[in-house]
mmCIF file of C-alpha atoms in Angstrom:
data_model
loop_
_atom_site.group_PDB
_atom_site.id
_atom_site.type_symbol
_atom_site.label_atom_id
_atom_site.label_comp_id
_atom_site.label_asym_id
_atom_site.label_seq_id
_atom_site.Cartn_x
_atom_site.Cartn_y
_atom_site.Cartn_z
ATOM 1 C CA UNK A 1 -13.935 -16.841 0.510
ATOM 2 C CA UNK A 2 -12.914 -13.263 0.245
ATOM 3 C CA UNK A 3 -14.232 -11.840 -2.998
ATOM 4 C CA UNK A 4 -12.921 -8.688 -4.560
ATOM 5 C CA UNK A 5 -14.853 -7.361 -7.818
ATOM 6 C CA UNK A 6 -14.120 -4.471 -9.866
ATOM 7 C CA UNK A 7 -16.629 -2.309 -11.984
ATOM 8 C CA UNK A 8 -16.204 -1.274 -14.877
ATOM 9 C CA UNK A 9 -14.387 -4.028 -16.386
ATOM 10 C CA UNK A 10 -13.526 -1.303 -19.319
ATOM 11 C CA UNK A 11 -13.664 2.151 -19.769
ATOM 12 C CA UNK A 12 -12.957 4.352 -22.782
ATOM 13 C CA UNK A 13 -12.592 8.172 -22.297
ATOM 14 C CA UNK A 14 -11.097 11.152 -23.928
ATOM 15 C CA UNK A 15 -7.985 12.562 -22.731
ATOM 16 C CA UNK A 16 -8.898 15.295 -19.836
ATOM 17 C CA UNK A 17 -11.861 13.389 -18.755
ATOM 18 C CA UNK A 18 -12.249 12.535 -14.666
ATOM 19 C CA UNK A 19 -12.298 8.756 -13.626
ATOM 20 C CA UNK A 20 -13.539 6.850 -11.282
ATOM 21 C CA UNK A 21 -12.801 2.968 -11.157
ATOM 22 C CA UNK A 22 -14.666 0.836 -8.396
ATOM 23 C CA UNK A 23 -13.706 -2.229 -6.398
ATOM 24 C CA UNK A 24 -15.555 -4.321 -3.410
ATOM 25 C CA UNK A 25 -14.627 -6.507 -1.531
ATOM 26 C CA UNK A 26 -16.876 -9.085 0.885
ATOM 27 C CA UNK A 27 -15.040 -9.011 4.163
ATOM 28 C CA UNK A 28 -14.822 -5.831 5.443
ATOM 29 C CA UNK A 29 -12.363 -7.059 7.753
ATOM 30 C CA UNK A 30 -9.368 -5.875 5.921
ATOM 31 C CA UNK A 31 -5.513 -4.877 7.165
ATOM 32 C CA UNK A 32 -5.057 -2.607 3.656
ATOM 33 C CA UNK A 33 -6.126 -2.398 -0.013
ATOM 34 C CA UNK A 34 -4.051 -1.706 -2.812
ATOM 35 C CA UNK A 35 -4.409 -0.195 -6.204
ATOM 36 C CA UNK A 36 -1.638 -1.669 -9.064
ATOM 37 C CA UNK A 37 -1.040 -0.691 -12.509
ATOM 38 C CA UNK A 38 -0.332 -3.244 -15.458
ATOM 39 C CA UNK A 39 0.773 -2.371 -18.669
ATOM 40 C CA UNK A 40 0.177 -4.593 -21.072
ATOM 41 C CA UNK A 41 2.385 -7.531 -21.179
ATOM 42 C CA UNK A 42 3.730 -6.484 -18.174
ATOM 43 C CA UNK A 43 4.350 -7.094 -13.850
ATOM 44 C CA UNK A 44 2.560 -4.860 -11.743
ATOM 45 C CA UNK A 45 3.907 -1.545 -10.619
ATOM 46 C CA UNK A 46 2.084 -0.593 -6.869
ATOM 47 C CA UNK A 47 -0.124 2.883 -7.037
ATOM 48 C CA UNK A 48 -1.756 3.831 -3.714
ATOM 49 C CA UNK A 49 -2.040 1.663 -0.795
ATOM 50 C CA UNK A 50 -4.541 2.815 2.388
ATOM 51 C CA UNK A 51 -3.951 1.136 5.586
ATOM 52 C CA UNK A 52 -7.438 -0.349 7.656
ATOM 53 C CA UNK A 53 -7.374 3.279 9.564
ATOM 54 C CA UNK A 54 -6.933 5.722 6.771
ATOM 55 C CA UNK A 55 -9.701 7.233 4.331
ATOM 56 C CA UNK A 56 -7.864 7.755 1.935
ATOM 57 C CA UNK A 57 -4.793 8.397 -0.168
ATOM 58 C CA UNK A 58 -3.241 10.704 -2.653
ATOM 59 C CA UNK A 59 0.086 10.601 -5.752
ATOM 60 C CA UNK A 60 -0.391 13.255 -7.737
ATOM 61 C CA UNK A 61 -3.171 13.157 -9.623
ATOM 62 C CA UNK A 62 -4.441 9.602 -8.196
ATOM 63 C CA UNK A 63 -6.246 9.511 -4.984
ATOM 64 C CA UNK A 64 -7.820 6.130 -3.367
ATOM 65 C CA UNK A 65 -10.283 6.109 -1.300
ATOM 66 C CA UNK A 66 -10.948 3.422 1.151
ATOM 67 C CA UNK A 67 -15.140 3.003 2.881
ATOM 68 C CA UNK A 68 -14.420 -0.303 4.857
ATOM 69 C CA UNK A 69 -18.284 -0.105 6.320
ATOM 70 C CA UNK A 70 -19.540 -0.906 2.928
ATOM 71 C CA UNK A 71 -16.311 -2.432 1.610
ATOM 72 C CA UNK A 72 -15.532 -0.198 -1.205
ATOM 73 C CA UNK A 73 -12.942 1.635 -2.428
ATOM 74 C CA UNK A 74 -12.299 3.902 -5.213
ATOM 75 C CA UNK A 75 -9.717 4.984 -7.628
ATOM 76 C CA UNK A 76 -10.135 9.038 -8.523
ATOM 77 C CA UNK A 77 -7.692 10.047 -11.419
ATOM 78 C CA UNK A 78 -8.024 13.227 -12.655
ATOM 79 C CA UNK A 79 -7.378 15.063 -16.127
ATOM 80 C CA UNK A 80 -6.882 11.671 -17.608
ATOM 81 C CA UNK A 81 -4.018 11.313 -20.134
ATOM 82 C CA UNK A 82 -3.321 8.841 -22.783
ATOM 83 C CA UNK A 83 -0.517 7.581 -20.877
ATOM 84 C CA UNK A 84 -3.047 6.510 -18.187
ATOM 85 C CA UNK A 85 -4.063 3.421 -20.329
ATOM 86 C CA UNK A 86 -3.289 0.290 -18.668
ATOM 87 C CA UNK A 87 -5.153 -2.311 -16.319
ATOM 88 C CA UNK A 88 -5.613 -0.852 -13.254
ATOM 89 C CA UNK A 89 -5.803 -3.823 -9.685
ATOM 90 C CA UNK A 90 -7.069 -3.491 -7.030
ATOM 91 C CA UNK A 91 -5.749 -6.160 -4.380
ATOM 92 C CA UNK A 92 -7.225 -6.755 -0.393
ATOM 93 C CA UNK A 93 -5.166 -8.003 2.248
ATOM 94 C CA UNK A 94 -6.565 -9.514 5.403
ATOM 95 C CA UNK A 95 -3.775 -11.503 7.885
ATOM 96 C CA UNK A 96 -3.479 -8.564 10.471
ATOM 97 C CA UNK A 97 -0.760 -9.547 12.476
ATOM 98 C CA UNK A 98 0.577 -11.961 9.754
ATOM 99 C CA UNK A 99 4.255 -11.594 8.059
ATOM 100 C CA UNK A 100 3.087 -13.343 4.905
ATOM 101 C CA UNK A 101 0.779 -10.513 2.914
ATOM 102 C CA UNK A 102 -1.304 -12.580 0.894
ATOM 103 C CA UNK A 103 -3.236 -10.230 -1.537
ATOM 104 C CA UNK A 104 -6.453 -10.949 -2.933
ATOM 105 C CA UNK A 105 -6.796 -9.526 -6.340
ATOM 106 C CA UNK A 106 -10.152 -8.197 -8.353
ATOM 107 C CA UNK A 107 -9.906 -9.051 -12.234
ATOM 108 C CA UNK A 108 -9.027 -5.260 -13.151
ATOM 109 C CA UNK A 109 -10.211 -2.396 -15.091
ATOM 110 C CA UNK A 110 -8.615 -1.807 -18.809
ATOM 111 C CA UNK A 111 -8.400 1.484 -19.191
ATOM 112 C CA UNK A 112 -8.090 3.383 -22.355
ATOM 113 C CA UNK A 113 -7.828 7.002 -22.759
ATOM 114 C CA UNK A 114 -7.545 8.052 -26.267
ATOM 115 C CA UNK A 115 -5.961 11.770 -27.484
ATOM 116 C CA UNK B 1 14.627 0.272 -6.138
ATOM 117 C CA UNK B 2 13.257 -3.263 -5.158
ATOM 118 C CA UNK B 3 14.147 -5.524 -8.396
ATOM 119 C CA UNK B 4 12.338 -9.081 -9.464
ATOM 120 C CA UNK B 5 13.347 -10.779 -12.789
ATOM 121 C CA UNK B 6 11.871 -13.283 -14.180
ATOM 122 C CA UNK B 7 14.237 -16.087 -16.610
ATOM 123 C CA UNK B 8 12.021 -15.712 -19.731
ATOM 124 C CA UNK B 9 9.550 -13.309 -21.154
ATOM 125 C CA UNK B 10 8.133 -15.656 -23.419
ATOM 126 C CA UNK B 11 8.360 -19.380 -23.890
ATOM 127 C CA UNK B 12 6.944 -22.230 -26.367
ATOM 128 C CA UNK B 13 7.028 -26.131 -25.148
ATOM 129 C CA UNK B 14 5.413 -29.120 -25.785
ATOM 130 C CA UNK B 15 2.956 -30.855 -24.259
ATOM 131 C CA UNK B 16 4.720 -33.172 -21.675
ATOM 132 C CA UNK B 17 7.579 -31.421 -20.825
ATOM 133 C CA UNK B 18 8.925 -30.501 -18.126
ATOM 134 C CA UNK B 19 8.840 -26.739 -17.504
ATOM 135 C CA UNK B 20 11.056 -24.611 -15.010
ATOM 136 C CA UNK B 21 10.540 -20.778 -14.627
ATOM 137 C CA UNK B 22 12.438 -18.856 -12.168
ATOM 138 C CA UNK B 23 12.317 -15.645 -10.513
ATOM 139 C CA UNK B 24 15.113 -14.061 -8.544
ATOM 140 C CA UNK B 25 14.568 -11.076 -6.229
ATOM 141 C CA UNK B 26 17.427 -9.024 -5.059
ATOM 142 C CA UNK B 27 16.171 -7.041 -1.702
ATOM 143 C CA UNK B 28 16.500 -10.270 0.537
ATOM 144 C CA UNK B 29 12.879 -10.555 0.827
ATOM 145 C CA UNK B 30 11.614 -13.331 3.041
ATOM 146 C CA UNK B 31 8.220 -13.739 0.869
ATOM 147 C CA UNK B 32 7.865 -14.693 -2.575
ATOM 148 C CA UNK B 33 5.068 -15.936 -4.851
ATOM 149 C CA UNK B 34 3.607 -17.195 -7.861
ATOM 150 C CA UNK B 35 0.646 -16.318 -9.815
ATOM 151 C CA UNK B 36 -0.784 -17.111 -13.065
ATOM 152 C CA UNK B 37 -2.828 -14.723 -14.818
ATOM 153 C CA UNK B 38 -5.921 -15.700 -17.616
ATOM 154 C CA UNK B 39 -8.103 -13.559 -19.126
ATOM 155 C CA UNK B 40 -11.518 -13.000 -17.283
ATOM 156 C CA UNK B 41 -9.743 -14.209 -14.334
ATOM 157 C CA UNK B 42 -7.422 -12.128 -12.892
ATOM 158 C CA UNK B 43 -4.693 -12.950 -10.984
ATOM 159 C CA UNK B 44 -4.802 -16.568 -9.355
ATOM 160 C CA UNK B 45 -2.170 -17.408 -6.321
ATOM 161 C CA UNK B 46 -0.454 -20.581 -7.116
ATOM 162 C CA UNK B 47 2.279 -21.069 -4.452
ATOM 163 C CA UNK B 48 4.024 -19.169 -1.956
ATOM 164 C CA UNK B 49 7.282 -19.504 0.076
ATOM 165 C CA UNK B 50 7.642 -17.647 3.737
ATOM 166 C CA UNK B 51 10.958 -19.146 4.329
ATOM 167 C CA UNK B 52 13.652 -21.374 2.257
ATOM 168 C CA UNK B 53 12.597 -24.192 1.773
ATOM 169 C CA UNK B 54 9.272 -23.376 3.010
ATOM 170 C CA UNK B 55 6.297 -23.601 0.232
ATOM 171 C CA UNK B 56 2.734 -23.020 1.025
ATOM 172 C CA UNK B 57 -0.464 -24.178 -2.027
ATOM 173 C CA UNK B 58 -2.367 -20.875 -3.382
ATOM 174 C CA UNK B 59 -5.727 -21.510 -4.873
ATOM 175 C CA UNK B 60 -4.690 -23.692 -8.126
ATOM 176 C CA UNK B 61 -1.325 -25.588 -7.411
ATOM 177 C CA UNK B 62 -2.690 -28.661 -9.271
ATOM 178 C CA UNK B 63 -0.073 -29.384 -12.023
ATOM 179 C CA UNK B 64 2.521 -27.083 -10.491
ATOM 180 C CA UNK B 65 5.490 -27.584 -7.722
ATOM 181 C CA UNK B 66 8.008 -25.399 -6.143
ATOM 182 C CA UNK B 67 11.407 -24.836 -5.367
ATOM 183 C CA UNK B 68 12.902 -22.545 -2.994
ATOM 184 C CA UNK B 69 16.638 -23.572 -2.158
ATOM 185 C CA UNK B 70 17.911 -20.161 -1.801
ATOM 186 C CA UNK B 71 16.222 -16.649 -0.322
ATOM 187 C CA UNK B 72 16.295 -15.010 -3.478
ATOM 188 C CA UNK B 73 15.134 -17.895 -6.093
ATOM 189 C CA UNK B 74 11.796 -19.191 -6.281
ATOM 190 C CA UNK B 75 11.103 -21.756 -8.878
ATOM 191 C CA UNK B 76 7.848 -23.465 -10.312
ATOM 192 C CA UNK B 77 7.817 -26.638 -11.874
ATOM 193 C CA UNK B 78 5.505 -27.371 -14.264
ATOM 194 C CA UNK B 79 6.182 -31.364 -14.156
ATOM 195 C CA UNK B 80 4.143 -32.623 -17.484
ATOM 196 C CA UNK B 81 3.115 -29.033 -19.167
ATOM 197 C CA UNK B 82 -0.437 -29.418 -20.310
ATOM 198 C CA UNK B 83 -2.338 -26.322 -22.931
ATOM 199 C CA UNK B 84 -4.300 -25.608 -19.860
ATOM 200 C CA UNK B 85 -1.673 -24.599 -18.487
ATOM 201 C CA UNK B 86 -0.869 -21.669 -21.352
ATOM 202 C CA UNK B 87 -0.854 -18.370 -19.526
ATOM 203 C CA UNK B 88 1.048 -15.223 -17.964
ATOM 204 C CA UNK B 89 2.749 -16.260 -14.883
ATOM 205 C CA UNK B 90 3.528 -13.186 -12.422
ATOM 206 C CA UNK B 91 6.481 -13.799 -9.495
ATOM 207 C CA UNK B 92 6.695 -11.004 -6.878
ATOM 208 C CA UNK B 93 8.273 -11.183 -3.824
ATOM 209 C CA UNK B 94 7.170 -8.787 -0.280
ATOM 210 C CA UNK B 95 9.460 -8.645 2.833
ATOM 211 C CA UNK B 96 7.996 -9.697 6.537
ATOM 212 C CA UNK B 97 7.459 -6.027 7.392
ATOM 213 C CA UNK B 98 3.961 -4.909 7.660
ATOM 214 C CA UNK B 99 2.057 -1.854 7.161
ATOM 215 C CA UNK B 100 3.672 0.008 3.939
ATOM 216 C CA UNK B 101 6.437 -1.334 3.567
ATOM 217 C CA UNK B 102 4.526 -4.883 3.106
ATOM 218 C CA UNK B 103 3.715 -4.079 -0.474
ATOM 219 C CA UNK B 104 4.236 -6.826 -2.711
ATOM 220 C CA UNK B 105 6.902 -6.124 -6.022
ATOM 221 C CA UNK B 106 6.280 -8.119 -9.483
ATOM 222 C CA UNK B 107 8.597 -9.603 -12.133
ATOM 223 C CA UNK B 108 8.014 -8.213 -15.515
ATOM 224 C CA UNK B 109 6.159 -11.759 -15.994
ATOM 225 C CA UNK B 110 6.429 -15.092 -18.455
ATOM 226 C CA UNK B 111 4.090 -16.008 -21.298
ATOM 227 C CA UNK B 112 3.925 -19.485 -21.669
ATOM 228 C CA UNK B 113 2.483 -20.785 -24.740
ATOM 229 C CA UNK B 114 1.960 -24.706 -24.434
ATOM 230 C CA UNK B 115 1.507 -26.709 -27.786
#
């Protein structure tokens, strides 16, 4: 069963701060990972996504990194503003060579950032 | 821009009904799904089309079924609604295409409150 966890499962920071938010996954066998946003009450709106051969990759102040040896990736967003607070998913899919793109999804970070 | 509504944003019903909620996607996407989404548990894959008429079980389709008559409608059927069954449910809908273009885009999401 692929597993993918995220850590913290909240974080609280003043505005300006650095983040990092965490996610693993089990089966390092992966064809890409991506990082959603969710407002709340809201769909998901698609962040970053790193293909299988990349390291990483960058949106403006947002930059995911991808480690598939010890199936990890990370979420770096810098000078964190208020407007950053949301649920932040990271999802893992695996069918290489298939047309369907299931995504396995971690349970999220909540992410406040307070002025 | 890649657009996936959803027929409600909220709805109340009674235990024992008989529940439809749709989702209609507009860039002739050949994938579509359904999630529902609890607290503590993330986001949990309860059908998924490929194909018209095609349907495919997620992880929880107990209680649910599908409909997929046309490419750009995917319903689910809740056949006897149950309070278990109270939750957000997510649609989104990805095209065949792999690599980046293989994201997958989410409705705005339903809140189903079952009494």
């Amino acid at each position: 069963k692929q597993e993918v966890t995220q850590i913290p499962a909240a974080l609280s920071v003043p505005e300006g701060e650095n983040l990092v938010l965490n996610c693993s996954f089990t089966d390092s066998a992966i064809y890409n990972l991506q990082w959603f946003r969710q407002d709340p009450g809201k769909g998901l709106t698609s962040l970053l996504l790193i293909q299988s051969s990349q390291r990483e990759q960058t949106s403006g102040r947002l930059n995911a990194s991808l480690d598939k040896s010890s199936g990890r990736s990370t979420l770096y967003i810098a000078a964190s503003q208020p407007g950053d607070s949301a649920t932040y998913l990271c999802a893992v899919r695996y069918d290489r060579g298939s047309t369907l793109g299931r995504l396995y999804f971690g349970r999220g970070t909540q992410l406040t950032v307070w002025p | 821009d890649v657009k996936v509504t959803q027929s409600s944003r909220y709805l109340v019903k009674r235990t024992g009904e008989k529940v439809f909620l749709e989702c209609v996607q507009d860039m002739d996407h050949e994938n579509m799904f359904w999630y529902r989404q609890d607290p503590g548990l993330g986001l949990r894959l309860i059908y998924f089309s490929y194909d018209v008429k095609m349907k495919e079980k997620g992880d929880i389709p107990e209680g649910y079924s599908v409909s997929r008559e046309k490419k750009e409608r995917f319903s689910l059927i809740l056949e006897s609604a149950s309070t278990n069954q109270t939750s957000m449910y997510l649609c989104a809908s990805s095209p065949y295409l792999t690599g980046a273009k293989g994201t997958q885009y989410f409705g705005p999401g339903t809140r189903l409150l079952v009494l």
